[in-house]
Amino acid sequence: MSDQGATTYRAFLESQARDLALVIAGDATTEVACLGKATTAEVAAWSEALVGATIDTLLGDDAAAERVSAAALGLGRRGAPADEVHRTLSKARRHFQRVLRAWSASGGDATTHADALDRLLAVFDEAAYALVRCAASATAAVRCDGDARFRSLINAFKSVVVLIGEDDTILEWNTEAERVYGWSRDEILGKNYLELFVLPEARPRVAADMRKVLAGEETRGFENPVASRDGAVHILQWNVGRLLDGEGRPTAVVASGYDITEQKRDREARERSEAMLHAVISNAPIFLFVKDIEGRYTLTNRGFDEGLGLEPGSAVGKLDTDLFPPHVVARNRADDRRVFDGGVPVQLEVEIPTKIGPRIFLGSKFPLFDARGKLYAVCAIGSDVTDLRRAEAEQATFHDRLIDAQRETLRELSTPLLPIAPGVVLMPLVGAIDESRAALVLEALLQGVVAHRAEVAILDITGVRTVDTGVALGLVQAAQAAGLLGAEVVLTGVRPAAARTLVDIGIDMRGIKTVSSLEQGVAHAIGRSSRRARPKAPAR
């Protein structure tokens, strides 16, 4: 966990301390009869001590576990029966589990959450074990009705409790042991524990460990699988110590085991799920990050890190100001503020400087809420669309060029100019002629006359559907302009309706020769060109 994450974790736990102390004090007053005689201040001091010691344990202070056990034993010294104390501890543990779930749901580090659960179970199991050991010693010292009282005590615990004598026989067996192992107390008492529950090859080692325990070497927090009578396997977390008689001599091994099967399975399932999610996030071809409300990065994936040229995870704990130039920082803050203020996703397309130059990212920023509905972070997911946008720009440029080429081609097709003989060009016109096309005819004709040094330009209007005033004026303007360049214009394919239009509007046709067919116009033009090209006879 980063320093920033550890600080946040500590602050969260400490912020819950007062509420935890109040609710645990209420439970203790309900469960422990003798506390009814205590003052409110005394109960509050006890619950605050328990909460403080537990929080210190969750934060990694192993020595604080002894203070949790001391708080449990303190109730015993007040005269509280062990089963009442145990019920109080069980409720306290559930309250802490609720707080840890809230931490996880608000985006807390998964590894920290799992470690905290392990520490929580271990510290309360140790406190319960201390109660069992204390009660067992008291029973050994005070006979009277101690056996029955001791059995009622250990049956109240939600942990497996097994007493094993120096000869490896089972001396006591509580109801939780019956549930886990599948053997009743009456069936199991007096049986050899090693022969029933330990594999033959492991018996020498386990027997040696038990001798060490009897010699005073206690064991805390180790896990091992236990096979039930029906074949089911339970995972137990054990605390093992020794039982002393009234003269301080070891008489039995006391083993207290907490069934963590479901917890372990849940943890393994969660770890698999988290590993799968981590693999997806890391390897997906996207960039992804999470920032807290202060703007610090709490999660980045490989796409984000590699895109910015960062070492994996090195952006965690940093701000935008540590990574980007001012204009990008300002834009990011504005986008984050839109998400925080609106509480809804925002679609974005932004350009971000990277190690390979500016890149364009398309994605979404959206808020993250904890279990209480409080917004605590913003997440962004996006894809690099730089190559796509470049391809679109290139495609648009290509499209514009294609349109221009098509326009030019259509222009050329609408005003075709054909050189058919030296000094002679032909422009056959087909279809309708409007004002814009008439301008193209004039431009193409003049360019053709100059380019081909034409003496005769034939305009064939056989394919023109209608010759109105506009068409007629355009043809006359073209002829007059060509005449200024020294070319004669021959108009061919004039139909009767077109001739009538030309007469009716009274257009001056001087300088324009008209013939009825294209064949006649070509013959005229070639004949004229030939006459001009023939050399003059020498003078006599």
Protein backbone atom coordinates (compact mmCIF):
# COMPACT_ATOMS: atom_id res chain seq x y z
CA MET A 1 0.00 0.00 0.00
CA SER A 2 1.27 3.49 -0.79
CA ASP A 3 1.95 5.99 1.99
CA GLN A 4 -1.10 7.93 0.84
CA GLY A 5 -3.23 4.75 0.97
CA ALA A 6 -1.95 3.81 4.44
CA THR A 7 -2.76 7.29 5.73
CA THR A 8 -6.25 7.09 4.25
CA TYR A 9 -6.77 3.63 5.77
CA ARG A 10 -5.69 4.79 9.24
CA ALA A 11 -7.88 7.89 9.02
CA PHE A 12 -10.87 5.75 8.01
CA LEU A 13 -10.49 3.35 10.94
CA GLU A 14 -9.95 6.15 13.42
CA SER A 15 -13.04 7.95 12.08
CA GLN A 16 -15.10 4.85 12.97
CA ALA A 17 -13.68 4.41 16.49
CA ARG A 18 -16.27 6.48 18.36
CA ASP A 19 -19.30 4.81 16.73
CA LEU A 20 -17.76 1.37 17.27
CA ALA A 21 -17.11 2.07 20.95
CA LEU A 22 -20.70 3.23 21.47
CA VAL A 23 -22.33 0.22 19.80
CA ILE A 24 -19.97 -2.28 21.48
CA ALA A 25 -20.62 -0.66 24.86
CA GLY A 26 -24.35 -1.11 24.25
CA ASP A 27 -23.86 -4.79 23.37
CA ALA A 28 -21.69 -5.38 26.43
CA THR A 29 -24.28 -3.83 28.74
CA THR A 30 -26.93 -6.13 27.23
CA GLU A 31 -24.88 -9.36 27.25
CA VAL A 32 -22.81 -9.02 30.46
CA ALA A 33 -25.06 -8.93 33.52
CA CYS A 34 -22.41 -7.66 35.90
CA LEU A 35 -21.92 -4.51 33.83
CA GLY A 36 -25.36 -3.42 34.95
CA LYS A 37 -23.67 -2.34 38.19
CA ALA A 38 -20.91 -0.43 36.39
CA THR A 39 -21.12 3.28 35.54
CA THR A 40 -21.56 4.53 32.00
CA ALA A 41 -18.03 5.92 32.12
CA GLU A 42 -16.59 2.54 33.17
CA VAL A 43 -18.37 0.71 30.33
CA ALA A 44 -17.30 3.40 27.85
CA ALA A 45 -13.68 3.16 29.03
CA TRP A 46 -13.75 -0.62 28.57
CA SER A 47 -15.26 -0.47 25.05
CA GLU A 48 -12.89 2.33 24.00
CA ALA A 49 -9.91 0.26 25.20
CA LEU A 50 -11.15 -2.76 23.22
CA VAL A 51 -11.76 -0.68 20.07
CA GLY A 52 -8.43 1.11 20.34
CA ALA A 53 -6.50 -2.14 20.77
CA THR A 54 -8.34 -3.76 17.86
CA ILE A 55 -7.68 -0.81 15.53
CA ASP A 56 -3.99 -0.86 16.46
CA THR A 57 -3.92 -4.58 15.63
CA LEU A 58 -5.58 -3.95 12.25
CA LEU A 59 -2.92 -1.31 11.56
CA GLY A 60 -0.17 -3.87 12.11
CA ASP A 61 0.67 -3.55 15.82
CA ASP A 62 0.98 -7.22 16.85
CA ALA A 63 1.54 -6.32 20.50
CA ALA A 64 -1.92 -4.74 20.62
CA ALA A 65 -3.51 -8.23 20.42
CA GLU A 66 -2.58 -8.75 24.08
CA ARG A 67 -4.61 -5.68 24.98
CA VAL A 68 -7.66 -7.15 23.23
CA SER A 69 -7.31 -10.33 25.28
CA ALA A 70 -6.76 -8.24 28.41
CA ALA A 71 -10.03 -6.41 27.74
CA ALA A 72 -11.85 -9.75 27.46
CA LEU A 73 -10.26 -11.10 30.63
CA GLY A 74 -11.01 -7.84 32.38
CA LEU A 75 -14.72 -8.58 32.11
CA GLY A 76 -14.02 -12.01 33.59
CA ARG A 77 -12.33 -10.42 36.58
CA ARG A 78 -15.45 -8.32 37.09
CA GLY A 79 -17.32 -11.61 37.52
CA ALA A 80 -18.71 -12.02 34.00
CA PRO A 81 -19.17 -15.66 32.89
CA ALA A 82 -16.99 -16.58 29.93
CA ASP A 83 -19.96 -17.34 27.68
CA GLU A 84 -21.30 -13.79 28.21
CA VAL A 85 -17.89 -12.34 27.38
CA HIS A 86 -17.66 -14.55 24.32
CA ARG A 87 -21.01 -13.33 22.98
CA THR A 88 -19.87 -9.74 23.48
CA LEU A 89 -16.64 -10.43 21.60
CA SER A 90 -18.54 -12.12 18.76
CA LYS A 91 -20.74 -9.06 18.32
CA ALA A 92 -17.72 -6.75 18.46
CA ARG A 93 -16.03 -8.79 15.73
CA ARG A 94 -19.12 -8.50 13.52
CA HIS A 95 -19.15 -4.72 13.96
CA PHE A 96 -15.52 -4.52 12.87
CA GLN A 97 -16.25 -6.80 9.90
CA ARG A 98 -19.01 -4.39 8.84
CA VAL A 99 -16.58 -1.47 9.03
CA LEU A 100 -13.97 -3.34 6.96
CA ARG A 101 -16.60 -4.16 4.32
CA ALA A 102 -17.44 -0.46 4.13
CA TRP A 103 -13.74 0.31 3.66
CA SER A 104 -13.51 -2.20 0.82
CA ALA A 105 -16.70 -0.96 -0.83
CA SER A 106 -15.38 2.62 -0.80
CA GLY A 107 -12.42 1.61 -2.93
CA GLY A 108 -10.05 0.41 -0.23
CA ASP A 109 -7.04 -1.66 -1.20
CA ALA A 110 -8.09 -5.33 -1.59
CA THR A 111 -4.89 -6.73 -0.11
CA THR A 112 -5.20 -4.48 2.93
CA HIS A 113 -8.83 -5.55 3.35
CA ALA A 114 -7.92 -9.26 3.24
CA ASP A 115 -5.04 -8.79 5.69
CA ALA A 116 -7.30 -6.82 8.04
CA LEU A 117 -9.89 -9.62 8.06
CA ASP A 118 -7.19 -12.15 8.90
CA ARG A 119 -5.88 -9.97 11.72
CA LEU A 120 -9.41 -9.37 13.04
CA LEU A 121 -10.25 -13.06 13.20
CA ALA A 122 -6.89 -13.93 14.74
CA VAL A 123 -7.05 -11.31 17.49
CA PHE A 124 -10.59 -12.22 18.58
CA ASP A 125 -9.80 -15.92 18.34
CA GLU A 126 -6.79 -15.31 20.60
CA ALA A 127 -9.04 -13.49 23.08
CA ALA A 128 -11.51 -16.40 23.03
CA TYR A 129 -8.66 -18.83 23.52
CA ALA A 130 -7.44 -16.84 26.50
CA LEU A 131 -10.91 -17.17 28.03
CA VAL A 132 -10.93 -20.94 27.41
CA ARG A 133 -7.49 -21.40 28.92
CA CYS A 134 -8.38 -19.28 31.93
CA ALA A 135 -11.63 -21.18 32.49
CA ALA A 136 -9.91 -24.56 32.02
CA SER A 137 -7.28 -23.70 34.61
CA ALA A 138 -9.96 -22.55 37.01
CA THR A 139 -11.86 -25.78 36.49
CA ALA A 140 -8.78 -27.87 37.18
CA ALA A 141 -8.21 -25.94 40.39
CA VAL A 142 -11.80 -25.86 41.63
CA ARG A 143 -13.57 -29.21 41.19
CA CYS A 144 -17.12 -29.04 42.67
CA ASP A 145 -19.37 -28.36 39.66
CA GLY A 146 -16.50 -27.14 37.54
CA ASP A 147 -16.76 -29.86 34.89
CA ALA A 148 -20.33 -29.02 33.98
CA ARG A 149 -19.60 -25.31 34.07
CA PHE A 150 -16.53 -25.77 31.88
CA ARG A 151 -18.49 -27.77 29.30
CA SER A 152 -21.21 -25.14 29.15
CA LEU A 153 -18.51 -22.52 28.72
CA ILE A 154 -16.64 -24.13 25.83
CA ASN A 155 -19.92 -25.04 24.13
CA ALA A 156 -20.75 -21.33 24.01
CA PHE A 157 -17.72 -20.64 21.82
CA LYS A 158 -18.05 -20.59 18.05
CA SER A 159 -14.56 -22.06 17.79
CA VAL A 160 -13.54 -25.72 17.88
CA VAL A 161 -12.18 -26.52 21.36
CA VAL A 162 -10.29 -29.80 21.91
CA LEU A 163 -8.39 -30.88 25.04
CA ILE A 164 -5.79 -33.61 24.39
CA GLY A 165 -4.09 -35.38 27.28
CA GLU A 166 -0.43 -36.21 27.64
CA ASP A 167 -1.17 -39.68 26.26
CA ASP A 168 -2.75 -38.15 23.11
CA THR A 169 -6.31 -39.10 24.15
CA ILE A 170 -9.18 -36.64 23.74
CA LEU A 171 -10.28 -35.24 27.13
CA GLU A 172 -12.87 -32.68 26.01
CA TRP A 173 -14.75 -31.86 22.79
CA ASN A 174 -17.21 -28.99 22.34
CA THR A 175 -20.28 -28.69 20.12
CA GLU A 176 -18.41 -26.77 17.41
CA ALA A 177 -15.91 -29.67 17.26
CA GLU A 178 -18.86 -32.03 16.86
CA ARG A 179 -20.13 -29.94 13.93
CA VAL A 180 -16.77 -29.71 12.17
CA TYR A 181 -15.49 -33.25 12.72
CA GLY A 182 -18.85 -35.03 12.63
CA TRP A 183 -18.22 -37.00 15.83
CA SER A 184 -20.26 -36.55 19.00
CA ARG A 185 -18.57 -35.90 22.35
CA ASP A 186 -19.65 -39.27 23.71
CA GLU A 187 -18.19 -41.07 20.69
CA ILE A 188 -14.84 -39.31 20.74
CA LEU A 189 -13.82 -38.90 24.39
CA GLY A 190 -10.98 -41.23 25.31
CA LYS A 191 -10.02 -41.88 21.67
CA ASN A 192 -6.49 -41.27 20.42
CA TYR A 193 -6.45 -37.98 18.53
CA LEU A 194 -3.37 -38.81 16.46
CA GLU A 195 -4.72 -42.18 15.31
CA LEU A 196 -8.11 -40.74 14.30
CA PHE A 197 -7.24 -37.42 12.71
CA VAL A 198 -3.58 -37.38 11.70
CA LEU A 199 -2.13 -39.19 8.71
CA PRO A 200 0.33 -41.95 9.72
CA GLU A 201 3.31 -40.26 8.09
CA ALA A 202 2.56 -37.00 9.95
CA ARG A 203 1.99 -38.49 13.40
CA PRO A 204 5.62 -38.32 14.61
CA ARG A 205 5.86 -34.63 13.70
CA VAL A 206 2.49 -33.73 15.27
CA ALA A 207 3.35 -35.72 18.41
CA ALA A 208 6.64 -33.82 18.69
CA ASP A 209 4.79 -30.50 18.27
CA MET A 210 2.40 -31.46 21.07
CA ARG A 211 5.36 -32.26 23.35
CA LYS A 212 6.72 -28.79 22.61
CA VAL A 213 3.37 -27.23 23.52
CA LEU A 214 3.30 -29.12 26.82
CA ALA A 215 6.81 -27.82 27.46
CA GLY A 216 5.53 -24.26 27.07
CA GLU A 217 5.99 -23.50 23.35
CA GLU A 218 2.58 -22.16 22.29
CA THR A 219 1.44 -21.91 18.67
CA ARG A 220 -0.66 -19.10 17.23
CA GLY A 221 -2.57 -18.63 13.98
CA PHE A 222 -1.50 -21.65 11.92
CA GLU A 223 -3.95 -23.12 9.42
CA ASN A 224 -4.57 -26.72 8.43
CA PRO A 225 -7.33 -28.75 6.75
CA VAL A 226 -9.52 -31.06 8.84
CA ALA A 227 -11.47 -33.94 7.30
CA SER A 228 -14.97 -34.38 8.65
CA ARG A 229 -16.57 -37.77 9.22
CA ASP A 230 -18.60 -37.39 6.00
CA GLY A 231 -15.52 -36.49 3.95
CA ALA A 232 -16.03 -32.73 3.91
CA VAL A 233 -12.88 -30.65 4.38
CA HIS A 234 -12.77 -27.67 6.75
CA ILE A 235 -9.94 -25.17 7.04
CA LEU A 236 -9.24 -24.26 10.67
CA GLN A 237 -7.02 -21.55 12.07
CA TRP A 238 -5.56 -22.78 15.36
CA ASN A 239 -4.22 -21.41 18.62
CA VAL A 240 -2.62 -24.17 20.71
CA GLY A 241 -1.38 -23.96 24.28
CA ARG A 242 -1.19 -26.08 27.41
CA LEU A 243 -3.45 -26.59 30.44
CA LEU A 244 -1.88 -26.41 33.89
CA ASP A 245 -3.17 -27.96 37.06
CA GLY A 246 -3.40 -26.17 40.39
CA GLU A 247 0.30 -26.71 41.00
CA GLY A 248 1.36 -25.36 37.64
CA ARG A 249 2.13 -28.68 36.01
CA PRO A 250 1.08 -29.24 32.35
CA THR A 251 -1.74 -31.75 32.07
CA ALA A 252 -3.19 -31.31 28.58
CA VAL A 253 -2.95 -29.54 25.23
CA VAL A 254 -5.73 -26.98 24.64
CA ALA A 255 -6.43 -26.40 20.94
CA SER A 256 -8.86 -23.69 19.80
CA GLY A 257 -9.60 -23.59 16.09
CA TYR A 258 -11.72 -21.10 14.17
CA ASP A 259 -13.42 -22.49 11.05
CA ILE A 260 -12.29 -20.20 8.24
CA THR A 261 -13.40 -22.48 5.38
CA GLU A 262 -15.99 -20.10 3.94
CA GLN A 263 -13.82 -17.09 4.59
CA LYS A 264 -10.87 -18.74 2.84
CA ARG A 265 -13.01 -19.81 -0.09
CA ASP A 266 -14.48 -16.33 -0.34
CA ARG A 267 -11.01 -14.85 -0.17
CA GLU A 268 -9.69 -17.21 -2.83
CA ALA A 269 -12.70 -16.47 -5.04
CA ARG A 270 -12.19 -12.76 -4.49
CA GLU A 271 -8.49 -13.06 -5.25
CA ARG A 272 -9.27 -14.98 -8.46
CA SER A 273 -11.83 -12.38 -9.42
CA GLU A 274 -9.44 -9.55 -8.63
CA ALA A 275 -6.63 -11.27 -10.53
CA MET A 276 -8.91 -11.75 -13.53
CA LEU A 277 -10.09 -8.14 -13.37
CA HIS A 278 -6.50 -6.94 -13.00
CA ALA A 279 -5.45 -9.00 -16.04
CA VAL A 280 -8.32 -7.61 -18.11
CA ILE A 281 -7.61 -4.03 -17.06
CA SER A 282 -3.87 -4.39 -17.60
CA ASN A 283 -3.98 -6.09 -20.99
CA ALA A 284 -7.00 -4.46 -22.59
CA PRO A 285 -5.96 -2.12 -25.46
CA ILE A 286 -7.34 0.90 -23.65
CA PHE A 287 -6.16 3.49 -21.20
CA LEU A 288 -7.74 3.45 -17.76
CA PHE A 289 -7.23 5.34 -14.53
CA VAL A 290 -8.98 6.21 -11.27
CA LYS A 291 -8.48 9.47 -9.36
CA ASP A 292 -9.76 10.30 -5.88
CA ILE A 293 -11.61 13.50 -5.05
CA GLU A 294 -8.27 15.24 -4.40
CA GLY A 295 -7.16 14.43 -7.94
CA ARG A 296 -4.57 11.81 -7.00
CA TYR A 297 -4.24 8.74 -9.18
CA THR A 298 -5.16 5.57 -7.27
CA LEU A 299 -5.13 3.14 -10.21
CA THR A 300 -3.64 3.10 -13.70
CA ASN A 301 -3.40 0.34 -16.27
CA ARG A 302 -0.64 -0.66 -18.67
CA GLY A 303 -2.13 1.33 -21.56
CA PHE A 304 -2.03 4.53 -19.50
CA ASP A 305 1.47 3.94 -18.14
CA GLU A 306 3.03 2.92 -21.45
CA GLY A 307 1.27 5.68 -23.34
CA LEU A 308 2.84 8.31 -21.07
CA GLY A 309 6.19 6.53 -20.92
CA LEU A 310 5.86 5.77 -17.19
CA GLU A 311 6.99 2.83 -15.13
CA PRO A 312 4.05 0.54 -14.25
CA GLY A 313 2.10 2.00 -11.33
CA SER A 314 4.43 4.97 -10.93
CA ALA A 315 1.58 7.45 -11.47
CA VAL A 316 -0.30 6.18 -8.40
CA GLY A 317 -0.30 8.85 -5.71
CA LYS A 318 0.58 11.63 -8.17
CA LEU A 319 -1.44 14.58 -9.43
CA ASP A 320 -2.02 15.82 -12.98
CA THR A 321 0.49 18.59 -12.27
CA ASP A 322 3.16 15.90 -11.86
CA LEU A 323 2.45 14.40 -15.27
CA PHE A 324 1.09 16.95 -17.74
CA PRO A 325 1.69 20.50 -19.01
CA PRO A 326 -0.51 23.31 -17.60
CA HIS A 327 -3.06 23.42 -20.44
CA VAL A 328 -3.74 19.67 -20.10
CA VAL A 329 -3.98 19.99 -16.29
CA ALA A 330 -6.56 22.79 -16.61
CA ARG A 331 -8.64 20.80 -19.09
CA ASN A 332 -8.50 17.64 -16.95
CA ARG A 333 -9.59 19.55 -13.85
CA ALA A 334 -12.53 21.04 -15.74
CA ASP A 335 -13.59 17.59 -17.00
CA ASP A 336 -13.23 16.07 -13.50
CA ARG A 337 -15.32 18.87 -12.05
CA ARG A 338 -18.09 18.19 -14.58
CA VAL A 339 -18.19 14.56 -13.40
CA PHE A 340 -18.10 15.42 -9.68
CA ASP A 341 -20.71 18.18 -9.98
CA GLY A 342 -23.05 16.29 -12.28
CA GLY A 343 -22.53 12.81 -10.87
CA VAL A 344 -23.02 11.35 -14.37
CA PRO A 345 -20.68 10.05 -17.11
CA VAL A 346 -19.12 12.54 -19.52
CA GLN A 347 -18.06 11.59 -23.06
CA LEU A 348 -14.74 13.10 -24.11
CA GLU A 349 -12.35 13.30 -27.03
CA VAL A 350 -9.05 14.81 -25.94
CA GLU A 351 -5.50 15.19 -27.19
CA ILE A 352 -2.83 14.11 -24.69
CA PRO A 353 0.94 14.55 -25.02
CA THR A 354 2.72 11.17 -24.91
CA LYS A 355 6.24 9.87 -25.38
CA ILE A 356 5.53 9.37 -29.11
CA GLY A 357 3.86 12.72 -29.61
CA PRO A 358 0.30 14.04 -29.24
CA ARG A 359 -2.34 11.31 -29.27
CA ILE A 360 -6.12 11.59 -29.50
CA PHE A 361 -8.20 9.58 -27.02
CA LEU A 362 -11.93 8.95 -27.17
CA GLY A 363 -13.61 7.73 -23.99
CA SER A 364 -15.71 8.42 -20.95
CA LYS A 365 -15.20 9.75 -17.44
CA PHE A 366 -17.69 8.57 -14.86
CA PRO A 367 -18.15 8.81 -11.06
CA LEU A 368 -17.53 6.00 -8.56
CA PHE A 369 -19.75 5.75 -5.48
CA ASP A 370 -19.21 3.88 -2.21
CA ALA A 371 -21.78 1.62 -0.52
CA ARG A 372 -23.45 4.66 1.06
CA GLY A 373 -23.84 6.42 -2.28
CA LYS A 374 -21.06 8.92 -1.62
CA LEU A 375 -18.95 9.88 -4.63
CA TYR A 376 -15.31 9.17 -3.86
CA ALA A 377 -13.47 8.92 -7.20
CA VAL A 378 -13.62 9.42 -10.95
CA CYS A 379 -12.72 6.71 -13.44
CA ALA A 380 -11.76 7.22 -17.08
CA ILE A 381 -11.72 4.61 -19.83
CA GLY A 382 -10.80 5.39 -23.41
CA SER A 383 -9.21 4.25 -26.63
CA ASP A 384 -6.46 5.75 -28.75
CA VAL A 385 -8.21 6.94 -31.92
CA THR A 386 -5.28 8.91 -33.33
CA ASP A 387 -4.76 6.59 -36.30
CA LEU A 388 -8.50 6.49 -36.96
CA ARG A 389 -8.79 10.28 -36.94
CA ARG A 390 -5.77 10.58 -39.23
CA ALA A 391 -7.28 8.04 -41.59
CA GLU A 392 -10.56 9.97 -41.55
CA ALA A 393 -8.72 13.21 -42.33
CA GLU A 394 -6.82 11.55 -45.15
CA GLN A 395 -10.04 10.06 -46.45
CA ALA A 396 -11.71 13.47 -46.34
CA THR A 397 -8.79 15.01 -48.25
CA PHE A 398 -8.91 12.20 -50.77
CA HIS A 399 -12.66 12.69 -51.09
CA ASP A 400 -12.23 16.41 -51.76
CA ARG A 401 -9.57 15.69 -54.36
CA LEU A 402 -11.80 13.08 -55.96
CA ILE A 403 -14.67 15.56 -56.11
CA ASP A 404 -12.39 18.14 -57.72
CA ALA A 405 -11.16 15.58 -60.24
CA GLN A 406 -14.71 14.50 -60.99
CA ARG A 407 -15.74 18.11 -61.38
CA GLU A 408 -12.88 18.73 -63.76
CA THR A 409 -13.72 15.57 -65.70
CA LEU A 410 -17.38 16.56 -65.95
CA ARG A 411 -16.31 20.00 -67.04
CA GLU A 412 -14.20 18.53 -69.76
CA LEU A 413 -16.96 16.15 -70.78
CA SER A 414 -19.53 18.95 -70.88
CA THR A 415 -17.31 21.08 -73.15
CA PRO A 416 -15.24 18.64 -75.22
CA LEU A 417 -12.81 20.28 -77.64
CA LEU A 418 -11.42 18.05 -80.37
CA PRO A 419 -8.64 19.03 -82.80
CA ILE A 420 -9.74 17.38 -86.09
CA ALA A 421 -7.25 18.94 -88.53
CA PRO A 422 -4.40 21.43 -88.45
CA GLY A 423 -5.92 24.75 -87.45
CA VAL A 424 -9.40 23.25 -86.94
CA VAL A 425 -11.08 22.38 -83.62
CA LEU A 426 -14.52 20.90 -82.99
CA MET A 427 -16.72 21.31 -79.89
CA PRO A 428 -19.81 19.07 -80.02
CA LEU A 429 -22.43 20.18 -77.47
CA VAL A 430 -25.03 17.79 -76.08
CA GLY A 431 -27.92 18.26 -73.70
CA ALA A 432 -29.14 21.39 -71.99
CA ILE A 433 -27.02 24.54 -71.78
CA ASP A 434 -27.58 26.85 -68.85
CA GLU A 435 -25.75 30.01 -67.84
CA SER A 436 -22.92 28.23 -66.00
CA ARG A 437 -22.35 25.74 -68.82
CA ALA A 438 -22.37 28.58 -71.38
CA ALA A 439 -19.52 30.18 -69.42
CA LEU A 440 -17.62 26.86 -69.53
CA VAL A 441 -18.19 26.67 -73.31
CA LEU A 442 -16.73 30.13 -73.76
CA GLU A 443 -13.72 29.38 -71.53
CA ALA A 444 -12.97 26.01 -73.17
CA LEU A 445 -13.36 27.42 -76.67
CA LEU A 446 -10.97 30.31 -76.11
CA GLN A 447 -8.37 28.04 -74.41
CA GLY A 448 -8.65 25.57 -77.31
CA VAL A 449 -8.24 28.23 -79.96
CA VAL A 450 -5.07 29.50 -78.32
CA ALA A 451 -3.67 26.05 -77.51
CA HIS A 452 -4.22 24.65 -81.03
CA ARG A 453 -3.68 27.91 -82.94
CA ALA A 454 -7.04 27.27 -84.52
CA GLU A 455 -8.22 29.23 -87.54
CA VAL A 456 -11.65 27.59 -87.55
CA ALA A 457 -13.72 26.51 -84.51
CA ILE A 458 -16.78 24.40 -85.15
CA LEU A 459 -19.62 24.55 -82.57
CA ASP A 460 -21.99 21.66 -83.26
CA ILE A 461 -25.37 22.04 -81.54
CA THR A 462 -27.03 19.01 -83.12
CA GLY A 463 -27.43 17.45 -79.64
CA VAL A 464 -28.69 20.60 -77.90
CA ARG A 465 -32.35 20.09 -76.99
CA THR A 466 -33.43 23.69 -76.79
CA VAL A 467 -31.91 26.92 -78.07
CA ASP A 468 -33.43 29.79 -76.14
CA THR A 469 -32.36 33.37 -75.82
CA GLY A 470 -29.71 32.56 -73.17
CA VAL A 471 -28.17 29.79 -75.28
CA ALA A 472 -28.20 31.94 -78.38
CA LEU A 473 -26.52 34.86 -76.62
CA GLY A 474 -23.89 32.50 -75.16
CA LEU A 475 -23.08 31.08 -78.61
CA VAL A 476 -22.79 34.53 -80.14
CA GLN A 477 -20.49 35.70 -77.30
CA ALA A 478 -18.30 32.65 -77.82
CA ALA A 479 -18.09 33.31 -81.56
CA GLN A 480 -17.25 36.98 -81.10
CA ALA A 481 -14.57 36.21 -78.49
CA ALA A 482 -13.02 33.57 -80.78
CA GLY A 483 -13.05 36.11 -83.61
CA LEU A 484 -10.97 38.47 -81.50
CA LEU A 485 -8.38 35.69 -81.35
CA GLY A 486 -8.41 35.38 -85.16
CA ALA A 487 -10.58 32.28 -85.48
CA GLU A 488 -13.73 31.87 -87.53
CA VAL A 489 -16.64 30.17 -85.76
CA VAL A 490 -18.80 27.77 -87.72
CA LEU A 491 -22.16 26.85 -86.14
CA THR A 492 -23.44 23.46 -87.30
CA GLY A 493 -26.51 21.35 -86.58
CA VAL A 494 -28.90 24.30 -86.49
CA ARG A 495 -32.42 22.90 -86.47
CA PRO A 496 -35.46 24.81 -87.77
CA ALA A 497 -36.66 25.62 -84.29
CA ALA A 498 -33.22 26.97 -83.36
CA ALA A 499 -33.06 29.03 -86.57
CA ARG A 500 -36.47 30.53 -85.81
CA THR A 501 -35.31 31.45 -82.29
CA LEU A 502 -32.21 33.18 -83.65
CA VAL A 503 -34.33 35.19 -86.11
CA ASP A 504 -37.05 36.02 -83.58
CA ILE A 505 -34.70 37.51 -81.04
CA GLY A 506 -32.83 39.46 -83.68
CA ILE A 507 -29.31 38.44 -82.68
CA ASP A 508 -26.51 39.81 -84.85
CA MET A 509 -24.97 36.72 -86.42
CA ARG A 510 -22.22 38.54 -88.32
CA GLY A 511 -18.89 36.72 -88.04
CA ILE A 512 -20.63 33.37 -87.51
CA LYS A 513 -21.07 30.97 -90.39
CA THR A 514 -23.98 28.57 -90.06
CA VAL A 515 -24.48 25.30 -91.90
CA SER A 516 -27.12 22.63 -91.45
CA SER A 517 -24.88 19.64 -90.73
CA LEU A 518 -21.63 18.83 -89.00
CA GLU A 519 -20.33 17.20 -92.20
CA GLN A 520 -20.74 20.46 -94.12
CA GLY A 521 -19.10 22.41 -91.33
CA VAL A 522 -16.06 20.10 -91.24
CA ALA A 523 -15.71 20.26 -95.04
CA HIS A 524 -15.85 24.05 -94.94
CA ALA A 525 -13.30 24.31 -92.16
CA ILE A 526 -10.80 21.90 -93.72
CA GLY A 527 -11.18 23.52 -97.10
CA ARG A 528 -10.47 26.94 -95.67
CA SER A 529 -7.53 25.68 -93.67
CA SER A 530 -6.08 24.03 -96.81
CA ARG A 531 -6.38 27.18 -98.88
CA ARG A 532 -4.51 29.20 -96.30
CA ALA A 533 -1.84 26.59 -95.98
CA ARG A 534 -1.23 26.37 -99.85
CA PRO A 535 1.85 28.48 -100.82
CA LYS A 536 1.36 31.39 -103.23
CA ALA A 537 2.64 31.11 -106.85
CA PRO A 538 5.79 33.13 -107.55
CA ALA A 539 5.34 36.39 -109.49
CA ARG A 540 6.38 36.38 -113.16
